[in-house]
Amino acid sequence: MNPDQAYTELVRRSRDDTVLESCLGLLSWDEEIYMPRGGVEHRAQQMALMAGIIHDRETDPRYDELLSAIEASSLVTDSDSPQAVNVREIRRTFDRQRRLPRRLVEEWASATAHGSQTWAEARKQDDFKMFAPGLERIFALAREKADAMGYDEGEPYDALVEDYEPGMTTDLLSTLFTQLQPQLQQLLDSLRDKTRTTLPDLHDRDYPLDRQHVFAEGAAAALGFDLECGRFDEAQHPFCAAIGPGDVRIGMRYDPRNFTRGFFAGLHETGHALYDQGLDRAHYGTPMGRAVSLGIHESQSRLWENLVGRSEGFWRHFYPQLQRTFDEALHDIPLETFRKGLNRVAPGLIRIYADEVSYN
């Protein structure tokens, strides 16, 4: 088989499968944003069928033939070339996916679709027991996925973490966290007393939701988020969905009595969105056009949320606009007092509401 022809076919197949995956992503986004509650059963069927079809295509033996022909050629001599990267990553995904039966892939898609809706209702009612059976089902399927994919002598999670951070293992994570935890705890303890001041409470004032939405969208645009190629919507949980080139969507959740909750979640998701919008469209549908890992993706969201979003320069620019937008709530709070309030260290139980230090 001619390696150049094989590579051309490999890329075409990869791009077609990526377009199908984007359809599945759109179904998931719609479930989070617009789908009526009564549609969950049908949506679960749609997502299961689509996931099964994609799985069949991505595990087609033709992939193995094409990859084998290219891997033995000079096309991959330079390990940093786009061809070598694409072949290496498509091989890794193919070898992992073909270990999974279609039945398991479909059950996962169905269970997570049901689970998302059940979680949203359980959150409204503050009733974990509503969500527990669905969560147990998802955990059981995750264990089944780990067993099917296989892992060496480590933990079952080694098989799953590969989807998020290639090459990572439970042992490496444990070593990293063991080194970081004492230093983080020391830092946290050193800041608790320093932030117990008589700062005004920014979290119990009136911040109309429509104005929050406009301000968050405007700030994202100022940071570089292209609103012609993306959008903001309200959701049960903050998230970013990269549907495809020119279509990156942010889901936001606002609190009418707490501006910072919605805004910093929005900055976080804007960081994800900027990374997605910055991917090279010419490589769409291949690994060269995808995020390299969740760790890199999260580094971008945390960078914009904290290193930029909590900085003095950021608020010297944005605080006058914020005061005009929420004059009733903030007219009596100077910039520096506001910034100290933003950066108060106060550990809590909810990750997405955590301050910069406690989050870690």
mmCIF file of C-alpha atoms in Angstrom:
data_model
loop_
_atom_site.group_PDB
_atom_site.id
_atom_site.type_symbol
_atom_site.label_atom_id
_atom_site.label_comp_id
_atom_site.label_asym_id
_atom_site.label_seq_id
_atom_site.Cartn_x
_atom_site.Cartn_y
_atom_site.Cartn_z
ATOM 1 C CA MET A 1 0.000 0.000 0.000
ATOM 2 C CA ASN A 2 1.342 3.425 -0.936
ATOM 3 C CA PRO A 3 2.076 5.276 2.359
ATOM 4 C CA ASP A 4 1.045 8.678 0.968
ATOM 5 C CA GLN A 5 -2.295 7.318 -0.227
ATOM 6 C CA ALA A 6 -2.762 5.489 3.066
ATOM 7 C CA TYR A 7 -2.134 8.698 5.006
ATOM 8 C CA THR A 8 -4.598 10.646 2.858
ATOM 9 C CA GLU A 9 -7.287 8.047 3.528
ATOM 10 C CA LEU A 10 -6.418 7.939 7.246
ATOM 11 C CA VAL A 11 -6.868 11.715 7.568
ATOM 12 C CA ARG A 12 -10.146 11.632 5.621
ATOM 13 C CA ARG A 13 -11.543 8.929 7.877
ATOM 14 C CA SER A 14 -10.375 10.741 11.001
ATOM 15 C CA ARG A 15 -12.019 13.993 9.873
ATOM 16 C CA ASP A 16 -15.307 12.279 9.011
ATOM 17 C CA ASP A 17 -15.379 10.573 12.404
ATOM 18 C CA THR A 18 -14.597 13.856 14.155
ATOM 19 C CA VAL A 19 -17.555 15.527 12.417
ATOM 20 C CA LEU A 20 -19.789 12.713 13.709
ATOM 21 C CA GLU A 21 -18.359 13.199 17.200
ATOM 22 C CA SER A 22 -19.259 16.881 16.946
ATOM 23 C CA CYS A 23 -22.889 15.866 16.302
ATOM 24 C CA LEU A 24 -22.787 13.877 19.532
ATOM 25 C CA GLY A 25 -21.315 16.931 21.262
ATOM 26 C CA LEU A 26 -24.169 19.072 19.961
ATOM 27 C CA LEU A 27 -26.728 16.609 21.343
ATOM 28 C CA SER A 28 -24.987 16.803 24.711
ATOM 29 C CA TRP A 29 -24.882 20.623 24.654
ATOM 30 C CA ASP A 30 -28.586 20.791 23.786
ATOM 31 C CA GLU A 31 -29.400 18.467 26.682
ATOM 32 C CA GLU A 32 -27.645 20.845 29.060
ATOM 33 C CA ILE A 33 -29.134 24.055 27.656
ATOM 34 C CA TYR A 34 -32.478 23.642 25.887
ATOM 35 C CA MET A 35 -33.857 20.096 25.998
ATOM 36 C CA PRO A 36 -37.134 19.750 27.946
ATOM 37 C CA ARG A 37 -36.931 17.341 30.867
ATOM 38 C CA GLY A 38 -39.365 14.992 29.173
ATOM 39 C CA GLY A 39 -36.936 14.404 26.319
ATOM 40 C CA VAL A 40 -34.255 12.612 28.315
ATOM 41 C CA GLU A 41 -35.279 9.068 27.397
ATOM 42 C CA HIS A 42 -35.234 9.797 23.675
ATOM 43 C CA ARG A 43 -32.020 11.811 24.017
ATOM 44 C CA ALA A 44 -30.348 8.874 25.759
ATOM 45 C CA GLN A 45 -31.357 6.645 22.852
ATOM 46 C CA GLN A 46 -30.035 9.179 20.337
ATOM 47 C CA MET A 47 -26.707 9.508 22.119
ATOM 48 C CA ALA A 48 -26.305 5.749 22.597
ATOM 49 C CA LEU A 49 -26.968 5.056 18.915
ATOM 50 C CA MET A 50 -24.642 7.834 17.757
ATOM 51 C CA ALA A 51 -21.895 6.684 20.135
ATOM 52 C CA GLY A 52 -22.253 3.133 18.853
ATOM 53 C CA ILE A 53 -22.018 4.213 15.218
ATOM 54 C CA ILE A 54 -18.930 6.322 15.927
ATOM 55 C CA HIS A 55 -17.355 3.421 17.820
ATOM 56 C CA ASP A 56 -17.908 1.071 14.896
ATOM 57 C CA ARG A 57 -16.255 3.534 12.536
ATOM 58 C CA GLU A 58 -13.316 4.301 14.825
ATOM 59 C CA THR A 59 -12.570 0.585 15.358
ATOM 60 C CA ASP A 60 -12.928 -0.399 11.695
ATOM 61 C CA PRO A 61 -10.051 -2.836 10.838
ATOM 62 C CA ARG A 62 -9.264 -0.559 7.899
ATOM 63 C CA TYR A 63 -7.693 1.831 10.406
ATOM 64 C CA ASP A 64 -5.241 -0.882 11.422
ATOM 65 C CA GLU A 65 -4.305 -1.545 7.793
ATOM 66 C CA LEU A 66 -3.710 2.127 7.063
ATOM 67 C CA LEU A 67 -1.738 2.735 10.245
ATOM 68 C CA SER A 68 0.456 -0.315 9.692
ATOM 69 C CA ALA A 69 1.295 0.818 6.161
ATOM 70 C CA ILE A 70 2.272 4.307 7.335
ATOM 71 C CA GLU A 71 4.135 3.225 10.474
ATOM 72 C CA ALA A 72 6.581 1.249 8.328
ATOM 73 C CA SER A 73 7.290 4.220 6.042
ATOM 74 C CA SER A 74 9.486 7.301 6.022
ATOM 75 C CA LEU A 75 6.432 9.520 6.645
ATOM 76 C CA VAL A 76 6.889 9.120 10.387
ATOM 77 C CA THR A 77 10.692 9.380 10.534
ATOM 78 C CA ASP A 78 10.474 12.838 12.099
ATOM 79 C CA SER A 79 8.566 12.136 15.323
ATOM 80 C CA ASP A 80 7.543 15.804 15.618
ATOM 81 C CA SER A 81 6.037 16.070 12.139
ATOM 82 C CA PRO A 82 2.246 16.421 11.795
ATOM 83 C CA GLN A 83 2.138 13.048 10.029
ATOM 84 C CA ALA A 84 4.000 11.283 12.846
ATOM 85 C CA VAL A 85 1.919 12.953 15.551
ATOM 86 C CA ASN A 86 -1.358 12.097 13.840
ATOM 87 C CA VAL A 87 -0.353 8.487 13.197
ATOM 88 C CA ARG A 88 0.911 7.990 16.738
ATOM 89 C CA GLU A 89 -2.201 9.437 18.379
ATOM 90 C CA ILE A 90 -4.698 7.763 16.045
ATOM 91 C CA ARG A 91 -2.954 4.452 16.733
ATOM 92 C CA ARG A 92 -3.181 5.019 20.487
ATOM 93 C CA THR A 93 -6.896 5.828 20.281
ATOM 94 C CA PHE A 94 -7.623 2.939 17.912
ATOM 95 C CA ASP A 95 -5.860 0.384 20.104
ATOM 96 C CA ARG A 96 -7.755 1.590 23.170
ATOM 97 C CA GLN A 97 -11.178 1.874 21.570
ATOM 98 C CA ARG A 98 -11.160 -1.556 19.950
ATOM 99 C CA ARG A 99 -10.901 -3.161 23.384
ATOM 100 C CA LEU A 100 -14.349 -1.807 24.233
ATOM 101 C CA PRO A 101 -17.488 -3.639 23.084
ATOM 102 C CA ARG A 102 -20.086 -1.496 21.340
ATOM 103 C CA ARG A 103 -22.607 -2.480 23.984
ATOM 104 C CA LEU A 104 -20.495 -0.850 26.714
ATOM 105 C CA VAL A 105 -20.009 2.336 24.674
ATOM 106 C CA GLU A 106 -23.768 2.639 24.132
ATOM 107 C CA GLU A 107 -24.567 1.961 27.794
ATOM 108 C CA TRP A 108 -22.089 4.636 28.853
ATOM 109 C CA ALA A 109 -23.660 7.234 26.559
ATOM 110 C CA SER A 110 -27.144 6.371 27.800
ATOM 111 C CA ALA A 111 -26.196 6.300 31.494
ATOM 112 C CA THR A 112 -24.411 9.657 31.372
ATOM 113 C CA ALA A 113 -27.313 11.268 29.493
ATOM 114 C CA HIS A 114 -29.751 10.066 32.149
ATOM 115 C CA GLY A 115 -27.293 10.929 34.915
ATOM 116 C CA SER A 116 -26.917 14.531 33.794
ATOM 117 C CA GLN A 117 -30.653 15.157 34.004
ATOM 118 C CA THR A 118 -31.022 13.329 37.318
ATOM 119 C CA TRP A 119 -28.142 15.310 38.811
ATOM 120 C CA ALA A 120 -29.706 18.605 37.735
ATOM 121 C CA GLU A 121 -33.001 17.709 39.426
ATOM 122 C CA ALA A 122 -31.253 16.369 42.531
ATOM 123 C CA ARG A 123 -29.263 19.584 42.808
ATOM 124 C CA LYS A 124 -32.423 21.672 42.685
ATOM 125 C CA GLN A 125 -33.946 19.623 45.477
ATOM 126 C CA ASP A 126 -30.694 19.221 47.420
ATOM 127 C CA ASP A 127 -31.290 15.456 47.478
ATOM 128 C CA PHE A 128 -28.231 13.313 46.750
ATOM 129 C CA LYS A 129 -30.249 10.111 47.121
ATOM 130 C CA MET A 130 -32.025 10.946 43.856
ATOM 131 C CA PHE A 131 -28.706 10.879 42.030
ATOM 132 C CA ALA A 132 -26.980 8.031 43.891
ATOM 133 C CA PRO A 133 -28.346 5.082 41.821
ATOM 134 C CA GLY A 134 -27.383 6.731 38.531
ATOM 135 C CA LEU A 135 -23.953 7.599 39.887
ATOM 136 C CA GLU A 136 -23.435 4.012 41.034
ATOM 137 C CA ARG A 137 -24.353 2.833 37.524
ATOM 138 C CA ILE A 138 -21.803 5.206 35.966
ATOM 139 C CA PHE A 139 -19.106 4.009 38.373
ATOM 140 C CA ALA A 140 -19.888 0.383 37.535
ATOM 141 C CA LEU A 141 -19.572 1.116 33.822
ATOM 142 C CA ALA A 142 -16.309 3.010 34.418
ATOM 143 C CA ARG A 143 -14.884 -0.036 36.200
ATOM 144 C CA GLU A 144 -16.011 -2.205 33.307
ATOM 145 C CA LYS A 145 -14.283 0.154 30.865
ATOM 146 C CA ALA A 146 -11.067 -0.035 32.890
ATOM 147 C CA ASP A 147 -11.147 -3.828 32.891
ATOM 148 C CA ALA A 148 -11.829 -3.931 29.155
ATOM 149 C CA MET A 149 -9.012 -1.514 28.297
ATOM 150 C CA GLY A 150 -6.626 -3.212 30.671
ATOM 151 C CA TYR A 151 -3.863 -1.877 32.890
ATOM 152 C CA ASP A 152 -0.499 -3.208 33.927
ATOM 153 C CA GLU A 153 0.174 -3.790 37.580
ATOM 154 C CA GLY A 154 -1.178 -0.470 38.762
ATOM 155 C CA GLU A 155 -4.692 0.653 39.572
ATOM 156 C CA PRO A 156 -7.822 0.323 37.383
ATOM 157 C CA TYR A 157 -7.872 4.116 37.115
ATOM 158 C CA ASP A 158 -4.616 3.921 35.116
ATOM 159 C CA ALA A 159 -6.729 2.690 32.185
ATOM 160 C CA LEU A 160 -9.105 5.660 32.466
ATOM 161 C CA VAL A 161 -6.757 8.556 33.215
ATOM 162 C CA GLU A 162 -5.125 7.901 29.840
ATOM 163 C CA ASP A 163 -8.163 9.536 28.204
ATOM 164 C CA TYR A 164 -7.441 12.776 30.036
ATOM 165 C CA GLU A 165 -3.659 12.881 30.498
ATOM 166 C CA PRO A 166 -1.767 10.493 28.199
ATOM 167 C CA GLY A 167 1.058 8.704 29.967
ATOM 168 C CA MET A 168 -0.203 9.554 33.455
ATOM 169 C CA THR A 169 -0.615 6.836 36.119
ATOM 170 C CA THR A 170 -2.090 6.663 39.595
ATOM 171 C CA ASP A 171 1.407 6.210 41.057
ATOM 172 C CA LEU A 172 2.702 9.355 39.335
ATOM 173 C CA LEU A 173 -0.307 11.326 40.530
ATOM 174 C CA SER A 174 0.075 10.042 44.082
ATOM 175 C CA THR A 175 3.751 11.031 44.105
ATOM 176 C CA LEU A 176 2.936 14.488 42.745
ATOM 177 C CA PHE A 177 0.134 15.120 45.237
ATOM 178 C CA THR A 178 2.220 13.809 48.142
ATOM 179 C CA GLN A 179 4.885 16.401 47.301
ATOM 180 C CA LEU A 180 2.436 19.246 46.780
ATOM 181 C CA GLN A 181 0.018 18.700 49.649
ATOM 182 C CA PRO A 182 2.228 19.809 52.602
ATOM 183 C CA GLN A 183 3.301 22.965 50.768
ATOM 184 C CA LEU A 184 -0.249 23.814 49.743
ATOM 185 C CA GLN A 185 -1.515 23.208 53.266
ATOM 186 C CA GLN A 186 1.240 25.415 54.705
ATOM 187 C CA LEU A 187 0.378 28.177 52.233
ATOM 188 C CA LEU A 188 -3.310 27.888 53.030
ATOM 189 C CA ASP A 189 -2.718 28.010 56.787
ATOM 190 C CA SER A 190 -0.445 31.055 56.443
ATOM 191 C CA LEU A 191 -3.156 33.014 54.602
ATOM 192 C CA ARG A 192 -6.241 32.205 56.657
ATOM 193 C CA ASP A 193 -5.606 34.731 59.418
ATOM 194 C CA LYS A 194 -4.370 37.426 57.030
ATOM 195 C CA THR A 195 -7.617 37.393 55.111
ATOM 196 C CA ARG A 196 -9.878 37.517 58.161
ATOM 197 C CA THR A 197 -10.469 41.242 57.931
ATOM 198 C CA THR A 198 -13.462 43.523 58.158
ATOM 199 C CA LEU A 199 -13.926 43.542 54.396
ATOM 200 C CA PRO A 200 -17.417 44.324 53.148
ATOM 201 C CA ASP A 201 -19.371 41.266 52.057
ATOM 202 C CA LEU A 202 -19.471 41.238 48.256
ATOM 203 C CA HIS A 203 -21.566 38.099 48.275
ATOM 204 C CA ASP A 204 -24.854 39.407 49.604
ATOM 205 C CA ARG A 205 -25.754 42.225 47.252
ATOM 206 C CA ASP A 206 -28.058 42.606 44.298
ATOM 207 C CA TYR A 207 -26.525 41.669 40.923
ATOM 208 C CA PRO A 208 -29.308 41.377 38.294
ATOM 209 C CA LEU A 209 -28.753 38.311 36.134
ATOM 210 C CA ASP A 210 -29.266 40.035 32.789
ATOM 211 C CA ARG A 211 -26.518 42.533 33.610
ATOM 212 C CA GLN A 212 -24.206 39.770 34.802
ATOM 213 C CA HIS A 213 -24.628 38.032 31.461
ATOM 214 C CA VAL A 214 -23.834 41.170 29.464
ATOM 215 C CA PHE A 215 -20.790 42.006 31.580
ATOM 216 C CA ALA A 216 -19.375 38.450 31.459
ATOM 217 C CA GLU A 217 -19.851 38.249 27.702
ATOM 218 C CA GLY A 218 -18.203 41.640 27.195
ATOM 219 C CA ALA A 219 -15.215 40.708 29.365
ATOM 220 C CA ALA A 220 -14.757 37.449 27.459
ATOM 221 C CA ALA A 221 -14.832 39.319 24.170
ATOM 222 C CA ALA A 222 -12.233 41.797 25.472
ATOM 223 C CA LEU A 223 -9.960 38.873 26.331
ATOM 224 C CA GLY A 224 -10.220 37.550 22.791
ATOM 225 C CA PHE A 225 -13.265 35.249 22.752
ATOM 226 C CA ASP A 226 -14.788 35.550 19.269
ATOM 227 C CA LEU A 227 -18.557 35.920 19.690
ATOM 228 C CA GLU A 228 -19.003 35.368 15.956
ATOM 229 C CA CYS A 229 -17.645 31.878 16.553
ATOM 230 C CA GLY A 230 -19.106 31.213 20.001
ATOM 231 C CA ARG A 231 -21.945 31.970 22.382
ATOM 232 C CA PHE A 232 -22.927 32.251 26.057
ATOM 233 C CA ASP A 233 -25.950 30.426 27.500
ATOM 234 C CA GLU A 234 -27.263 29.681 30.978
ATOM 235 C CA ALA A 235 -26.732 26.139 32.263
ATOM 236 C CA GLN A 236 -27.026 24.058 35.416
ATOM 237 C CA HIS A 237 -23.236 23.846 35.626
ATOM 238 C CA PRO A 238 -20.505 25.972 34.004
ATOM 239 C CA PHE A 239 -18.943 24.245 30.999
ATOM 240 C CA CYS A 240 -17.354 24.812 27.598
ATOM 241 C CA ALA A 241 -18.358 22.794 24.540
ATOM 242 C CA ALA A 242 -16.162 22.879 21.443
ATOM 243 C CA ILE A 243 -18.570 21.747 18.738
ATOM 244 C CA GLY A 244 -16.146 22.446 15.903
ATOM 245 C CA PRO A 245 -14.245 25.191 14.071
ATOM 246 C CA GLY A 246 -16.178 28.428 14.444
ATOM 247 C CA ASP A 247 -18.493 27.001 17.103
ATOM 248 C CA VAL A 248 -17.335 27.052 20.737
ATOM 249 C CA ARG A 249 -20.071 27.426 23.364
ATOM 250 C CA ILE A 250 -19.940 28.449 27.003
ATOM 251 C CA GLY A 251 -22.541 27.423 29.563
ATOM 252 C CA MET A 252 -22.843 29.795 32.547
ATOM 253 C CA ARG A 253 -24.543 29.698 35.941
ATOM 254 C CA TYR A 254 -25.213 32.992 37.738
ATOM 255 C CA ASP A 255 -26.102 33.833 41.326
ATOM 256 C CA PRO A 256 -28.260 36.982 41.771
ATOM 257 C CA ARG A 257 -26.665 37.673 45.161
ATOM 258 C CA ASN A 258 -23.063 36.776 44.311
ATOM 259 C CA PHE A 259 -21.395 38.302 41.268
ATOM 260 C CA THR A 260 -18.074 36.505 41.682
ATOM 261 C CA ARG A 261 -19.521 32.991 41.392
ATOM 262 C CA GLY A 262 -20.793 33.464 37.888
ATOM 263 C CA PHE A 263 -18.050 35.780 36.670
ATOM 264 C CA PHE A 264 -15.048 33.700 37.677
ATOM 265 C CA ALA A 265 -16.680 30.529 36.409
ATOM 266 C CA GLY A 266 -17.149 32.444 33.164
ATOM 267 C CA LEU A 267 -13.482 33.461 33.070
ATOM 268 C CA HIS A 268 -12.545 29.843 33.688
ATOM 269 C CA GLU A 269 -14.687 28.623 30.788
ATOM 270 C CA THR A 270 -13.443 31.497 28.626
ATOM 271 C CA GLY A 271 -9.925 30.137 29.157
ATOM 272 C CA HIS A 272 -11.072 26.771 27.822
ATOM 273 C CA ALA A 273 -12.851 28.485 24.941
ATOM 274 C CA LEU A 274 -9.825 30.586 23.974
ATOM 275 C CA TYR A 275 -7.742 27.426 23.775
ATOM 276 C CA ASP A 276 -10.381 25.742 21.599
ATOM 277 C CA GLN A 277 -10.781 28.777 19.349
ATOM 278 C CA GLY A 278 -7.010 28.941 18.993
ATOM 279 C CA LEU A 279 -6.638 25.425 17.594
ATOM 280 C CA ASP A 280 -5.452 25.350 13.968
ATOM 281 C CA ARG A 281 -8.493 24.870 11.732
ATOM 282 C CA ALA A 282 -6.294 23.418 8.998
ATOM 283 C CA HIS A 283 -5.730 20.385 11.232
ATOM 284 C CA TYR A 284 -9.356 19.947 12.305
ATOM 285 C CA GLY A 285 -10.346 16.306 12.524
ATOM 286 C CA THR A 286 -6.842 15.068 13.346
ATOM 287 C CA PRO A 287 -4.916 14.927 16.634
ATOM 288 C CA MET A 288 -2.869 17.965 15.507
ATOM 289 C CA GLY A 289 -6.088 19.964 15.656
ATOM 290 C CA ARG A 290 -7.200 18.789 19.105
ATOM 291 C CA ALA A 291 -6.327 19.758 22.666
ATOM 292 C CA VAL A 292 -3.250 17.850 23.742
ATOM 293 C CA SER A 293 -4.548 16.936 27.216
ATOM 294 C CA LEU A 294 -6.934 17.945 29.968
ATOM 295 C CA GLY A 295 -4.005 19.198 32.049
ATOM 296 C CA ILE A 296 -2.987 21.671 29.353
ATOM 297 C CA HIS A 297 -6.626 22.660 28.825
ATOM 298 C CA GLU A 298 -7.108 23.257 32.546
ATOM 299 C CA SER A 299 -3.901 25.270 32.737
ATOM 300 C CA GLN A 300 -5.455 27.746 30.306
ATOM 301 C CA SER A 301 -8.736 28.062 32.179
ATOM 302 C CA ARG A 302 -6.990 28.554 35.502
ATOM 303 C CA LEU A 303 -4.543 31.047 33.964
ATOM 304 C CA TRP A 304 -7.311 33.369 32.759
ATOM 305 C CA GLU A 305 -9.459 32.846 35.843
ATOM 306 C CA ASN A 306 -6.746 33.567 38.390
ATOM 307 C CA LEU A 307 -3.412 34.860 37.086
ATOM 308 C CA VAL A 308 -5.239 37.327 34.868
ATOM 309 C CA GLY A 309 -8.717 37.599 36.379
ATOM 310 C CA ARG A 310 -7.645 38.328 39.955
ATOM 311 C CA SER A 311 -4.787 40.647 39.038
ATOM 312 C CA GLU A 312 -4.562 44.358 39.769
ATOM 313 C CA GLY A 313 -4.205 45.309 36.108
ATOM 314 C CA PHE A 314 -7.284 43.368 35.106
ATOM 315 C CA TRP A 315 -9.514 45.155 37.610
ATOM 316 C CA ARG A 316 -7.999 48.598 37.039
ATOM 317 C CA HIS A 317 -9.418 48.191 33.562
ATOM 318 C CA PHE A 318 -12.698 46.413 34.341
ATOM 319 C CA TYR A 319 -13.740 47.703 37.768
ATOM 320 C CA PRO A 320 -15.025 51.111 36.574
ATOM 321 C CA GLN A 321 -17.225 49.241 34.086
ATOM 322 C CA LEU A 322 -18.345 46.853 36.814
ATOM 323 C CA GLN A 323 -19.257 49.702 39.152
ATOM 324 C CA ARG A 324 -21.330 51.348 36.422
ATOM 325 C CA THR A 325 -23.056 48.037 35.700
ATOM 326 C CA PHE A 326 -23.866 47.343 39.375
ATOM 327 C CA ASP A 327 -23.903 50.852 40.832
ATOM 328 C CA GLU A 328 -26.355 49.990 43.615
ATOM 329 C CA ALA A 329 -24.155 47.124 44.868
ATOM 330 C CA LEU A 330 -20.652 48.520 44.384
ATOM 331 C CA HIS A 331 -20.791 52.322 44.458
ATOM 332 C CA ASP A 332 -19.358 52.453 47.978
ATOM 333 C CA ILE A 333 -16.517 49.942 47.493
ATOM 334 C CA PRO A 334 -13.092 51.217 46.305
ATOM 335 C CA LEU A 335 -11.066 49.150 43.848
ATOM 336 C CA GLU A 336 -8.472 47.911 46.330
ATOM 337 C CA THR A 337 -11.138 46.892 48.837
ATOM 338 C CA PHE A 338 -12.946 45.032 46.066
ATOM 339 C CA ARG A 339 -9.748 43.192 45.061
ATOM 340 C CA LYS A 340 -9.042 42.158 48.630
ATOM 341 C CA GLY A 341 -12.556 40.804 48.831
ATOM 342 C CA LEU A 342 -12.045 38.834 45.632
ATOM 343 C CA ASN A 343 -8.823 37.296 46.907
ATOM 344 C CA ARG A 344 -10.021 36.369 50.371
ATOM 345 C CA VAL A 345 -8.949 32.831 51.325
ATOM 346 C CA ALA A 346 -11.878 30.951 52.853
ATOM 347 C CA PRO A 347 -11.950 27.181 52.307
ATOM 348 C CA GLY A 348 -15.332 25.669 51.471
ATOM 349 C CA LEU A 349 -16.864 22.469 50.174
ATOM 350 C CA ILE A 350 -17.658 23.366 46.543
ATOM 351 C CA ARG A 351 -14.755 23.270 44.086
ATOM 352 C CA ILE A 352 -16.019 25.742 41.478
ATOM 353 C CA TYR A 353 -16.637 28.362 44.194
ATOM 354 C CA ALA A 354 -13.240 27.884 45.854
ATOM 355 C CA ASP A 355 -10.709 30.692 46.157
ATOM 356 C CA GLU A 356 -7.441 30.466 44.230
ATOM 357 C CA VAL A 357 -5.504 28.750 47.038
ATOM 358 C CA SER A 358 -8.169 26.435 48.427
ATOM 359 C CA TYR A 359 -9.088 25.214 44.935
ATOM 360 C CA ASN A 360 -5.806 23.362 44.670
#
